XYZ file of C-alpha atoms in Angstrom:
686
model
C -50.256 26.269 46.730
C -47.937 23.430 46.762
C -44.655 24.036 48.150
C -41.123 23.441 46.220
C -40.379 20.412 48.403
C -43.484 18.916 47.533
C -43.094 19.021 44.036
C -39.605 17.646 44.403
C -41.093 14.552 46.517
C -43.721 13.953 44.082
C -41.294 13.694 41.286
C -39.291 11.418 43.140
C -42.233 9.176 44.107
C -43.303 9.177 40.230
C -39.794 8.163 39.224
C -39.952 5.469 42.007
C -43.077 4.089 40.697
C -41.751 3.883 37.114
C -38.483 2.124 38.188
C -40.625 -0.372 40.214
C -43.142 -0.974 37.172
C -39.938 -1.553 35.221
C -38.375 -4.199 37.206
C -41.608 -5.865 37.764
C -41.973 -5.949 34.019
C -38.583 -7.688 33.741
C -39.197 -10.076 36.514
C -42.477 -11.402 34.899
C -40.898 -11.945 31.496
C -38.029 -13.653 33.396
C -40.437 -15.905 34.968
C -42.353 -16.664 31.857
C -39.130 -17.639 30.067
C -37.972 -19.848 32.755
C -41.509 -21.442 32.931
C -41.367 -21.989 29.146
C -37.920 -23.570 29.144
C -38.842 -26.169 32.199
C -41.984 -27.037 30.113
C -40.022 -27.928 27.216
C -37.876 -30.177 29.076
C -40.748 -32.085 30.811
C -41.075 -29.722 33.765
C -37.437 -30.139 34.879
C -36.545 -27.653 37.400
C -32.774 -28.513 36.580
C -33.321 -26.929 33.209
C -34.804 -23.933 34.737
C -31.882 -23.465 36.861
C -29.490 -24.001 34.134
C -31.232 -21.304 32.120
C -31.111 -18.896 34.958
C -27.434 -19.184 35.476
C -26.638 -19.061 31.760
C -28.938 -15.912 31.411
C -27.203 -14.315 34.523
C -23.953 -14.773 33.302
C -24.365 -14.240 29.359
C -26.731 -11.301 29.601
C -24.058 -8.979 31.527
C -21.365 -9.985 29.323
C -22.998 -9.428 26.028
C -24.267 -5.931 27.680
C -20.846 -5.162 28.667
C -19.397 -6.259 25.103
C -21.787 -4.185 23.295
C -21.077 -1.072 25.630
C -17.278 -1.613 24.970
C -17.817 -1.943 21.284
C -19.949 1.161 21.193
C -17.356 3.058 23.204
C -14.302 2.019 21.221
C -15.828 2.666 17.833
C -17.621 5.794 18.579
C -15.574 8.707 17.240
C -13.953 10.729 19.794
C -14.427 14.382 19.152
C -11.086 16.620 18.582
C -12.374 20.043 17.956
C -15.200 22.371 17.082
C -14.490 25.177 14.486
C -16.939 27.801 13.644
C -18.072 27.979 9.787
C -16.899 31.538 9.733
C -13.290 30.404 10.367
C -13.708 27.570 7.584
C -15.875 29.494 5.040
C -15.711 26.674 2.408
C -15.848 23.009 2.023
C -12.279 22.798 0.758
C -11.021 23.889 4.127
C -13.317 21.152 5.824
C -11.741 18.481 3.755
C -8.199 19.758 4.492
C -8.904 19.799 8.039
C -9.981 16.074 7.960
C -7.007 15.222 5.847
C -4.725 17.119 8.400
C -6.336 14.993 11.427
C -5.532 11.666 9.591
C -1.912 12.842 9.073
C -2.433 12.885 5.126
C 0.996 14.471 3.824
C 0.674 13.534 0.177
C -2.426 13.147 -2.124
C -2.555 12.710 -5.694
C -4.676 13.862 -8.725
C -4.642 14.656 -12.483
C -3.420 17.890 -13.933
C -6.919 18.399 -15.271
C -7.830 19.175 -11.597
C -5.489 22.235 -11.446
C -8.419 24.726 -11.566
C -10.433 23.314 -8.770
C -9.457 25.267 -5.732
C -10.261 22.446 -3.264
C -6.890 21.186 -4.000
C -5.252 24.407 -3.446
C -6.930 25.156 -0.442
C -5.992 21.745 0.813
C -2.496 22.250 0.138
C -2.453 25.539 1.715
C -4.243 24.788 4.797
C -2.783 21.524 5.354
C 0.662 22.173 4.045
C 0.031 18.964 2.057
C 1.565 18.240 -1.179
C -0.951 17.453 -3.808
C 1.000 15.751 -6.899
C -0.787 16.157 -10.181
C -0.009 13.333 -12.366
C -0.944 12.393 -15.819
C -2.157 8.854 -15.618
C -4.872 7.771 -13.141
C -3.225 4.267 -12.747
C 0.289 5.884 -12.026
C -1.509 8.221 -9.404
C -3.134 5.223 -7.571
C 0.169 3.353 -7.561
C 1.713 6.255 -6.074
C -0.794 6.704 -3.348
C -0.508 2.964 -2.677
C 3.295 3.403 -2.248
C 2.781 5.846 0.234
C 0.674 3.686 2.315
C 3.366 0.970 2.026
C 6.220 3.234 3.281
C 4.316 5.170 5.894
C 0.975 3.526 6.691
C -0.732 6.820 5.437
C -4.149 5.939 3.693
C -3.658 6.685 0.000
C -5.979 9.694 -1.232
C -6.717 10.537 -4.795
C -8.665 13.275 -6.370
C -10.479 12.671 -9.437
C -12.768 14.233 -11.903
C -16.451 12.813 -11.406
C -18.460 11.197 -13.944
C -17.639 8.444 -16.374
C -13.796 9.100 -16.191
C -13.958 7.085 -12.902
C -14.187 3.949 -14.888
C -10.912 4.508 -16.501
C -9.217 4.155 -12.985
C -10.748 0.656 -12.398
C -7.675 -1.065 -13.339
C -5.699 0.638 -10.573
C -8.427 0.041 -8.056
C -8.160 -3.577 -8.763
C -4.426 -3.613 -8.333
C -4.771 -1.842 -5.033
C -7.215 -4.421 -3.850
C -5.021 -7.104 -4.668
C -2.139 -5.660 -2.837
C -4.494 -4.865 0.287
C -4.166 -1.207 -0.057
C -6.879 1.102 1.216
C -7.549 4.286 -0.777
C -10.195 7.104 -0.330
C -10.992 8.311 -3.819
C -12.583 11.929 -3.893
C -14.462 12.424 -6.852
C -15.267 16.072 -7.666
C -18.113 16.800 -10.064
C -18.506 20.168 -11.869
C -21.135 22.756 -11.038
C -22.372 22.720 -14.478
C -22.266 20.053 -17.139
C -22.352 17.048 -14.725
C -22.369 13.738 -16.926
C -24.552 10.988 -15.823
C -23.553 7.278 -16.156
C -24.381 3.961 -14.706
C -22.901 4.078 -11.320
C -23.637 0.402 -10.514
C -20.453 -0.478 -12.509
C -18.515 0.928 -9.752
C -20.196 -1.423 -7.018
C -18.099 -4.279 -8.131
C -14.612 -2.358 -7.516
C -15.382 -0.079 -4.604
C -16.279 -1.180 -1.018
C -18.260 1.959 -0.338
C -19.807 4.593 -2.440
C -21.478 7.815 -1.025
C -22.307 11.207 -2.103
C -21.932 14.258 -0.158
C -25.046 16.668 -0.547
C -24.711 19.078 2.514
C -21.724 21.013 3.695
C -22.321 19.855 7.248
C -21.940 16.140 6.029
C -18.374 16.628 4.560
C -16.317 16.033 7.903
C -18.585 13.163 9.234
C -18.731 11.358 5.709
C -14.921 11.718 4.845
C -14.167 10.526 8.453
C -16.395 7.620 7.911
C -14.868 6.746 4.618
C -11.326 6.609 6.011
C -12.584 4.232 8.713
C -14.425 1.905 6.244
C -11.323 1.643 4.076
C -9.606 -0.229 6.897
C -12.178 -1.686 9.033
C -12.503 -5.224 7.542
C -10.070 -8.128 7.026
C -9.370 -6.785 3.647
C -8.277 -3.006 2.974
C -10.190 -1.726 -0.051
C -11.201 1.547 -1.723
C -14.034 3.888 -1.015
C -15.389 6.586 -3.326
C -16.817 9.816 -2.177
C -18.527 12.201 -4.850
C -19.051 15.872 -3.930
C -19.849 18.795 -5.998
C -17.440 21.465 -6.822
C -20.418 23.977 -5.612
C -19.878 22.540 -2.008
C -16.174 23.181 -1.878
C -16.117 26.883 -2.896
C -17.344 30.007 -0.857
C -20.872 31.075 -1.434
C -19.833 34.151 -3.490
C -17.499 32.476 -5.684
C -20.279 29.724 -6.547
C -22.844 32.138 -7.208
C -20.263 34.397 -9.625
C -19.402 31.000 -11.231
C -23.042 30.114 -11.943
C -24.067 33.713 -13.149
C -21.230 33.997 -15.616
C -22.647 30.843 -17.218
C -26.274 31.486 -17.083
C -26.996 35.121 -16.094
C -30.631 35.010 -17.129
C -31.545 31.723 -15.412
C -29.466 32.117 -12.076
C -32.417 33.395 -9.847
C -35.065 31.201 -11.501
C -32.736 28.037 -11.111
C -31.884 28.921 -7.624
C -35.604 29.431 -6.606
C -36.388 26.261 -8.220
C -33.785 24.287 -6.453
C -34.877 25.601 -3.274
C -38.584 24.662 -3.955
C -37.638 21.252 -5.109
C -35.343 20.629 -2.200
C -32.274 20.082 -4.528
C -30.458 23.112 -3.405
C -28.254 23.557 0.001
C -28.046 26.352 2.333
C -24.573 27.607 3.604
C -23.987 27.354 7.224
C -24.220 30.399 9.401
C -20.971 32.188 10.471
C -21.494 30.733 14.240
C -22.348 27.273 13.031
C -19.806 24.829 14.374
C -18.212 22.030 12.343
C -17.040 18.947 14.424
C -13.939 17.123 13.844
C -13.034 13.838 15.290
C -9.781 11.863 16.063
C -9.200 9.149 13.326
C -10.785 5.639 13.995
C -7.685 3.304 13.511
C -7.428 -0.228 13.784
C -5.268 -1.193 16.617
C -2.701 -3.934 16.118
C -2.860 -6.597 18.851
C 0.213 -7.945 20.681
C 1.342 -11.535 19.958
C -0.153 -14.243 22.146
C 2.317 -16.481 24.135
C 0.629 -19.656 22.801
C 1.009 -18.635 19.238
C 4.757 -17.742 19.669
C 5.420 -21.114 21.432
C 3.629 -23.007 18.687
C 5.789 -21.703 16.024
C 8.763 -22.095 18.089
C 7.988 -25.644 18.604
C 7.438 -26.404 14.804
C 10.650 -24.482 14.449
C 12.705 -26.477 16.867
C 11.488 -29.597 15.124
C 12.020 -28.260 11.425
C 14.893 -29.663 9.247
C 14.847 -26.986 6.463
C 12.939 -24.008 7.804
C 13.019 -20.375 6.075
C 11.885 -16.995 7.220
C 10.684 -14.346 5.168
C 10.473 -10.695 6.519
C 8.371 -7.970 4.952
C 7.720 -4.133 5.526
C 5.388 -4.484 8.427
C 8.258 -5.739 10.604
C 10.060 -2.281 10.423
C 7.348 -0.310 12.516
C 6.705 -1.507 15.937
C 4.071 -0.574 18.373
C 6.320 -1.494 21.240
C 9.507 0.488 20.119
C 9.031 3.868 18.824
C 12.693 4.430 18.107
C 13.352 3.175 14.586
C 16.930 2.655 14.727
C 16.439 0.567 18.241
C 13.712 -1.544 16.489
C 16.127 -2.406 13.629
C 18.875 -3.416 15.994
C 16.234 -5.708 17.992
C 15.160 -7.329 14.848
C 18.762 -7.835 13.741
C 19.486 -9.390 17.154
C 16.401 -11.757 16.927
C 17.252 -12.934 13.427
C 20.533 -13.703 14.460
C 19.374 -15.666 17.565
C 17.127 -17.714 15.525
C 19.652 -18.685 13.035
C 17.239 -19.415 10.514
C 18.036 -18.691 6.708
C 16.366 -15.468 6.052
C 14.954 -13.780 3.151
C 14.295 -10.002 3.116
C 11.321 -8.334 1.121
C 10.615 -4.836 0.184
C 11.770 -2.239 2.657
C 13.178 -4.865 4.967
C 16.074 -4.906 2.473
C 17.746 -2.453 4.652
C 18.481 -5.202 7.254
C 20.858 -6.746 4.579
C 23.238 -3.730 5.181
C 23.492 -4.619 9.044
C 25.862 -7.543 8.790
C 23.374 -10.304 9.539
C 25.136 -13.535 8.702
C 22.036 -15.788 7.930
C 20.518 -13.577 5.275
C 20.032 -15.343 1.871
C 19.658 -12.818 -1.305
C 18.851 -15.614 -3.982
C 17.993 -19.218 -4.300
C 14.324 -18.735 -3.398
C 12.920 -21.393 -5.678
C 15.610 -23.846 -4.535
C 14.696 -23.065 -0.773
C 10.986 -23.377 -1.439
C 11.516 -26.790 -3.132
C 13.230 -28.303 0.003
C 11.790 -26.240 3.125
C 9.590 -28.090 5.204
C 8.767 -24.675 7.352
C 7.892 -21.367 5.909
C 7.304 -18.292 8.437
C 6.096 -15.167 6.645
C 6.647 -12.149 8.963
C 5.008 -8.773 8.091
C 4.226 -9.147 4.240
C 1.252 -6.894 3.582
C 0.236 -8.414 0.398
C -2.402 -11.174 0.702
C -1.217 -12.651 -2.719
C 2.414 -13.029 -1.635
C 2.180 -16.522 -0.301
C 0.068 -17.390 -3.309
C 2.772 -16.058 -5.630
C 5.206 -18.764 -3.866
C 3.351 -21.393 -5.279
C 4.057 -23.823 -1.992
C 2.960 -27.338 -1.574
C 1.304 -26.882 1.843
C 0.800 -30.683 2.141
C 4.613 -30.983 2.310
C 5.665 -27.548 3.856
C 4.041 -25.991 7.256
C 3.287 -22.350 6.629
C 2.724 -19.433 9.079
C 1.761 -16.108 8.231
C 2.066 -13.186 10.720
C 0.373 -9.928 9.606
C -0.720 -6.903 11.317
C -4.269 -7.596 10.734
C -6.352 -10.691 9.591
C -6.443 -11.140 5.548
C -8.642 -13.137 3.590
C -7.243 -16.583 2.687
C -6.026 -16.211 -0.714
C -4.026 -19.290 -0.867
C -5.250 -23.092 -1.352
C -3.482 -26.152 -2.418
C -4.759 -28.443 -5.069
C -7.437 -29.824 -3.014
C -8.848 -26.254 -2.529
C -8.126 -26.325 1.287
C -6.267 -23.298 2.801
C -3.638 -24.972 5.082
C -1.799 -21.617 6.004
C -2.138 -20.909 9.735
C -2.295 -17.146 10.082
C -1.976 -14.808 13.182
C -3.122 -11.151 13.208
C -0.759 -9.301 15.604
C 2.205 -6.844 15.560
C 4.791 -8.903 13.341
C 7.868 -6.980 14.795
C 6.834 -8.020 18.461
C 6.184 -11.403 17.334
C 9.747 -11.706 15.736
C 11.319 -10.169 18.797
C 9.477 -12.626 21.257
C 10.335 -15.612 19.039
C 14.069 -14.702 18.773
C 14.408 -14.049 22.780
C 12.548 -17.250 23.979
C 14.309 -19.416 21.405
C 16.517 -21.928 22.781
C 20.138 -20.909 22.183
C 21.069 -24.665 21.752
C 19.189 -24.737 18.534
C 20.527 -21.500 16.759
C 23.244 -23.450 15.071
C 20.887 -26.358 14.105
C 20.543 -25.179 10.439
C 24.179 -24.088 9.748
C 24.518 -26.777 6.839
C 21.098 -25.677 5.404
C 22.203 -22.202 5.601
C 25.616 -22.840 3.996
C 23.768 -24.726 1.359
C 21.525 -21.734 0.419
C 24.494 -19.302 0.512
C 26.554 -21.571 -1.509
C 23.591 -21.372 -4.142
C 23.928 -17.551 -3.680
C 27.475 -17.478 -4.282
C 27.190 -19.707 -7.310
C 24.494 -17.912 -8.931
C 26.641 -14.527 -8.360
C 29.391 -16.175 -10.038
C 27.516 -17.148 -12.910
C 26.192 -13.642 -13.225
C 29.827 -12.185 -12.941
C 30.948 -14.571 -15.772
C 27.954 -13.422 -17.853
C 29.049 -9.807 -17.377
C 32.532 -10.707 -19.028
C 30.787 -11.961 -22.257
C 31.339 -9.192 -24.995
C 28.452 -7.976 -26.868
C 28.113 -5.166 -29.364
C 26.588 -2.643 -26.965
C 26.242 -3.044 -23.180
C 26.012 -6.383 -21.539
C 22.932 -6.310 -19.080
C 24.807 -8.428 -16.456
C 27.523 -5.867 -16.699
C 25.224 -3.116 -16.080
C 23.809 -4.466 -12.934
C 27.157 -5.450 -11.601
C 28.166 -1.762 -12.189
C 25.266 -0.589 -10.317
C 25.984 -2.791 -7.323
C 29.623 -1.553 -7.096
C 28.421 2.046 -7.687
C 25.790 1.771 -4.950
C 28.590 0.409 -2.491
C 30.218 3.954 -2.963
C 27.267 5.800 -1.706
C 27.331 7.247 1.943
C 23.922 5.737 2.293
C 22.342 2.884 0.304
C 19.669 3.930 -2.167
C 15.867 2.918 -2.562
C 15.549 0.631 -5.568
C 12.062 0.375 -7.231
C 12.084 -1.950 -10.305
C 9.419 -2.934 -12.888
C 8.502 -6.620 -13.537
C 10.717 -8.180 -15.996
C 13.773 -10.578 -16.353
C 16.410 -7.808 -16.054
C 14.522 -6.254 -12.905
C 14.352 -9.790 -11.533
C 17.991 -10.216 -11.983
C 18.862 -7.093 -10.276
C 16.486 -7.992 -7.519
C 18.590 -10.931 -6.420
C 22.056 -9.425 -7.474
C 21.996 -6.007 -5.765
C 21.415 -7.935 -2.357
C 23.055 -5.893 0.513
C 24.031 -2.875 -1.410
C 20.576 -1.117 -1.369
C 18.353 0.146 1.393
C 15.290 -1.578 0.086
C 14.061 -2.894 -3.384
C 10.322 -2.633 -4.303
C 8.437 -4.357 -6.974
C 4.741 -4.185 -7.919
C 2.705 -7.488 -7.264
C 2.945 -10.176 -9.891
C -0.712 -9.886 -10.074
C -0.721 -6.180 -10.927
C -1.869 -5.632 -14.608
C 0.019 -2.056 -14.517
C 3.365 -2.596 -15.801
C 4.884 0.794 -14.747
C 6.172 1.443 -11.099
C 7.001 5.063 -11.733
C 4.397 5.807 -9.008
C 6.185 3.659 -6.576
C 9.386 5.917 -7.594
C 7.741 8.855 -6.968
C 6.113 7.828 -3.649
C 9.740 6.536 -2.551
C 11.387 10.085 -3.168
C 8.494 11.972 -1.398
C 8.747 9.726 1.670
C 12.550 9.685 1.688
C 13.763 12.793 0.211
C 17.399 12.647 1.513
C 17.942 9.115 -0.163
C 18.721 8.359 -3.611
C 16.130 6.702 -5.443
C 16.689 4.459 -8.558
C 14.126 2.970 -10.853
C 15.104 0.029 -13.101
C 12.994 -0.668 -16.137
C 13.278 -1.812 -19.680
C 12.027 -0.555 -23.157
C 8.604 -2.034 -22.748
C 7.430 -0.886 -19.413
C 9.181 2.607 -19.635
C 6.375 3.488 -22.257
C 3.937 3.977 -19.270
C 6.537 6.126 -17.611
C 7.187 8.818 -20.239
C 4.142 10.817 -19.670
C 5.269 11.198 -15.901
C 8.731 12.644 -17.018
C 7.006 16.158 -16.803
C 5.655 15.417 -13.304
C 9.265 14.557 -12.121
C 10.753 17.804 -13.378
C 7.788 19.906 -12.289
C 8.043 18.697 -8.730
C 11.719 18.658 -8.827
C 12.239 14.949 -7.887
C 15.586 13.832 -8.534
C 14.858 10.081 -9.373
C 17.603 8.230 -11.460
C 15.870 6.001 -13.971
C 17.993 3.268 -15.783
C 16.291 1.830 -18.820
C 17.615 -1.521 -20.015
C 16.894 -0.907 -23.849
C 17.001 -3.834 -25.817
C 14.440 -2.890 -28.465
C 16.604 -4.786 -31.204
C 15.628 -8.072 -29.678
C 12.302 -7.344 -28.324
C 11.134 -6.546 -32.229
C 11.568 -10.189 -32.720
C 10.778 -11.635 -29.381
C 8.702 -9.347 -27.200
C 10.287 -11.152 -23.998
C 13.771 -10.389 -24.961
C 15.100 -13.954 -24.649
C 17.127 -16.330 -26.911
C 14.857 -18.848 -28.619
C 16.126 -22.073 -27.315
C 14.971 -25.768 -28.056
C 15.113 -27.795 -24.987
C 15.409 -30.959 -26.924
C 19.125 -30.853 -27.364
C 18.800 -28.656 -30.588
C 20.993 -25.740 -31.523
C 19.919 -22.303 -29.977
C 18.604 -19.747 -32.589
C 20.633 -16.847 -31.459
C 19.030 -13.573 -32.070
C 22.337 -11.937 -32.116
C 23.531 -13.919 -35.196
C 20.595 -12.948 -36.899
C 21.136 -9.301 -36.117
C 24.537 -8.869 -36.599
C 24.344 -9.616 -40.246
C 22.071 -6.513 -40.867
C 22.357 -2.906 -40.210
C 21.431 -2.255 -36.608
C 17.983 -1.128 -36.096
C 17.674 2.367 -34.301
C 16.463 2.463 -30.701
C 14.090 4.913 -29.098
C 15.831 7.848 -27.685
C 14.466 7.826 -24.229
C 17.303 10.085 -23.009
C 16.221 12.888 -25.414
C 12.604 12.626 -24.228
C 13.535 13.160 -20.684
C 15.524 16.408 -22.008
C 12.513 17.452 -23.635
C 10.609 17.309 -20.477
C 13.273 19.159 -18.511
C 15.288 16.390 -17.044
C 18.647 15.170 -17.912
C 19.396 12.391 -20.317
C 22.265 9.947 -20.745
C 22.848 7.283 -23.345
C 25.048 4.454 -22.722
C 26.036 2.162 -25.717
C 28.806 0.646 -27.335
C 31.106 3.536 -26.872
C 30.951 3.181 -23.078
C 30.593 -0.725 -22.793
C 33.336 -1.124 -20.078
C 32.420 -1.344 -16.295
C 34.431 1.878 -15.551
C 32.620 3.959 -18.209
C 29.202 2.856 -16.852
C 30.001 3.579 -13.383
C 31.488 7.167 -14.094
C 28.365 7.839 -16.371
C 26.171 6.809 -13.413
C 28.029 8.877 -10.868
C 28.135 12.073 -13.111
C 24.118 11.823 -13.617
C 23.745 11.383 -9.764
C 25.625 14.508 -9.324
C 23.810 16.326 -11.964
C 20.599 15.207 -10.705
C 21.320 16.414 -7.043
C 22.667 19.732 -8.089
C 19.707 20.495 -10.499
C 16.849 18.812 -8.584
C 15.772 17.144 -11.845
C 15.289 13.617 -12.920
C 18.016 11.594 -14.789
C 17.450 9.085 -17.261
C 20.067 6.571 -18.553
C 19.270 5.035 -21.849
C 21.289 1.780 -21.824
C 21.546 -0.065 -25.092
C 21.733 -3.668 -24.001
C 22.560 -6.876 -26.010
C 21.610 -10.071 -24.535
C 25.012 -11.836 -24.489
C 25.352 -15.297 -26.456
C 24.911 -18.658 -24.556
C 28.106 -19.831 -22.828
C 28.784 -22.764 -20.974
C 27.925 -21.144 -17.744
C 24.377 -20.695 -17.137
C 23.107 -19.867 -20.639
C 22.563 -16.527 -22.072
C 18.993 -15.764 -21.395
C 18.294 -13.523 -18.454
């Protein structure tokens, strides 16, 4: 009988032989490859030696890179929870969302009976905002991402209804916003449709057919939504039967088909279409989020930008939302002070975009609020810092043959800009924009910081002239309320607040004028992308109030885009979101001219002023948006010719704000605006 030590030794000898054979095989294959290389080069030993050196260096590097990539992309286990503690798929989804720090998700009110959302809200302490329109819900989810970096989550009904949200998905893709869309199919009555239609709009589509797959598929979907150079939307389909406890699923089915329950169940088990609930002791794995790491700026890139900046005659700097979050400075106030110091050290005329508008309230002397078009015509260097939208530079319509353009973003983005020859001449760097700006500011030569004082004075003078023109326009008398007077009143009212408000505005001339005029009196001013086909930004207003509950949120809109907001008035009241909505209602003009502009002949002909035509007739009634808000449980105010003075407007806005704060309800100001007649200063069109 063999001793235990003999068995051990025999095992060792066997393993040695296997290892010896393995290395012999590698040696044979290596010599064979070297011999083939030498013969290919006419028997040259030098070629064989070069091949050996290259293989000796390249193979370990490739192997090391592969191992590193595998280890970094491999999800790290966070916890294992027994199925007996989770009990249903809704809590599994809730746990995954909690691990990804999802605080807000959005759905439609039709989903209120699906217990998945209730379970998520209970387990995760997450607010699920049930809205009335898919596109508004997607805009809100995208707004949360822009403000917090949280990936947008939207619950939808499965089936053909998904097609109705394609418009919002396309807009999110344009703005580089990642979304995870969870489509919940009903247990009974699922409608079939051609899902191939969705492949053009969603980056990744999958269906969960097993409870054990929920956490893995959902975690993988979050990673896929941001893993490439272009963030995009992913779609997950899941049956309601996977989300409810086994007893409730069985009871639900029995109520609909009592006589067929057991036959159907038996048939599903035979055909393999059914699933089995895990046992009480089965453990469900949950992992840490796989997030993209933002790289630090490279010295050579910073020095390259600095060299171009030193030699530039007319540079401009544009700062976006991403600069407000830094990987190196966790304290937000300290980061803002550091950004302020860097901007001042550079001395470059600086434009603020989105949430970076808060820097305009910090007394930085080289901030420019208007004159962007004039600056773009003359500038020879544009530095874009932290603008998340890939279409931003394209919107500016820059001649890159004349103007050098740098774009610094957190992650690499697809080239969406090209000149008239079809070449993308924008130099892009993917790194931490805040760190890049700080680095650039502190290494920039102080002797050059006053180099562009004349250029800055020129732009700020244009600013002052523009403000003066708008101020003069605000003094022009109209039948009801002058829109320029309204914007001026808003600016002076906001200055009286203890904390500047967040402004969300729709697209349109009234909102564009407000964007440039309000300037340093607001914390931030957010507008949807110019490429967005959804005209309403009510979703952005809801996201702003959810993310900044202690800050006043004002939404600026007109009588055209407010139409897409009306259905969400009930949402604002139900969730007690005190958002102030300013409606520039100029329906009297838009009936004749949808753009609300004066019809002017540019060939030295007399303008056909709409006011002249309208004043001869009885004034047509305008939509009572304030009464609609009252009907939905909010507070509505009307401002018309009876409140045309600046003091009257400011007092009504302050009264509405106080009522909104006390009642925790939305407020709408229906302002009857009339476009002023043309004057010698700046014209009458907005």
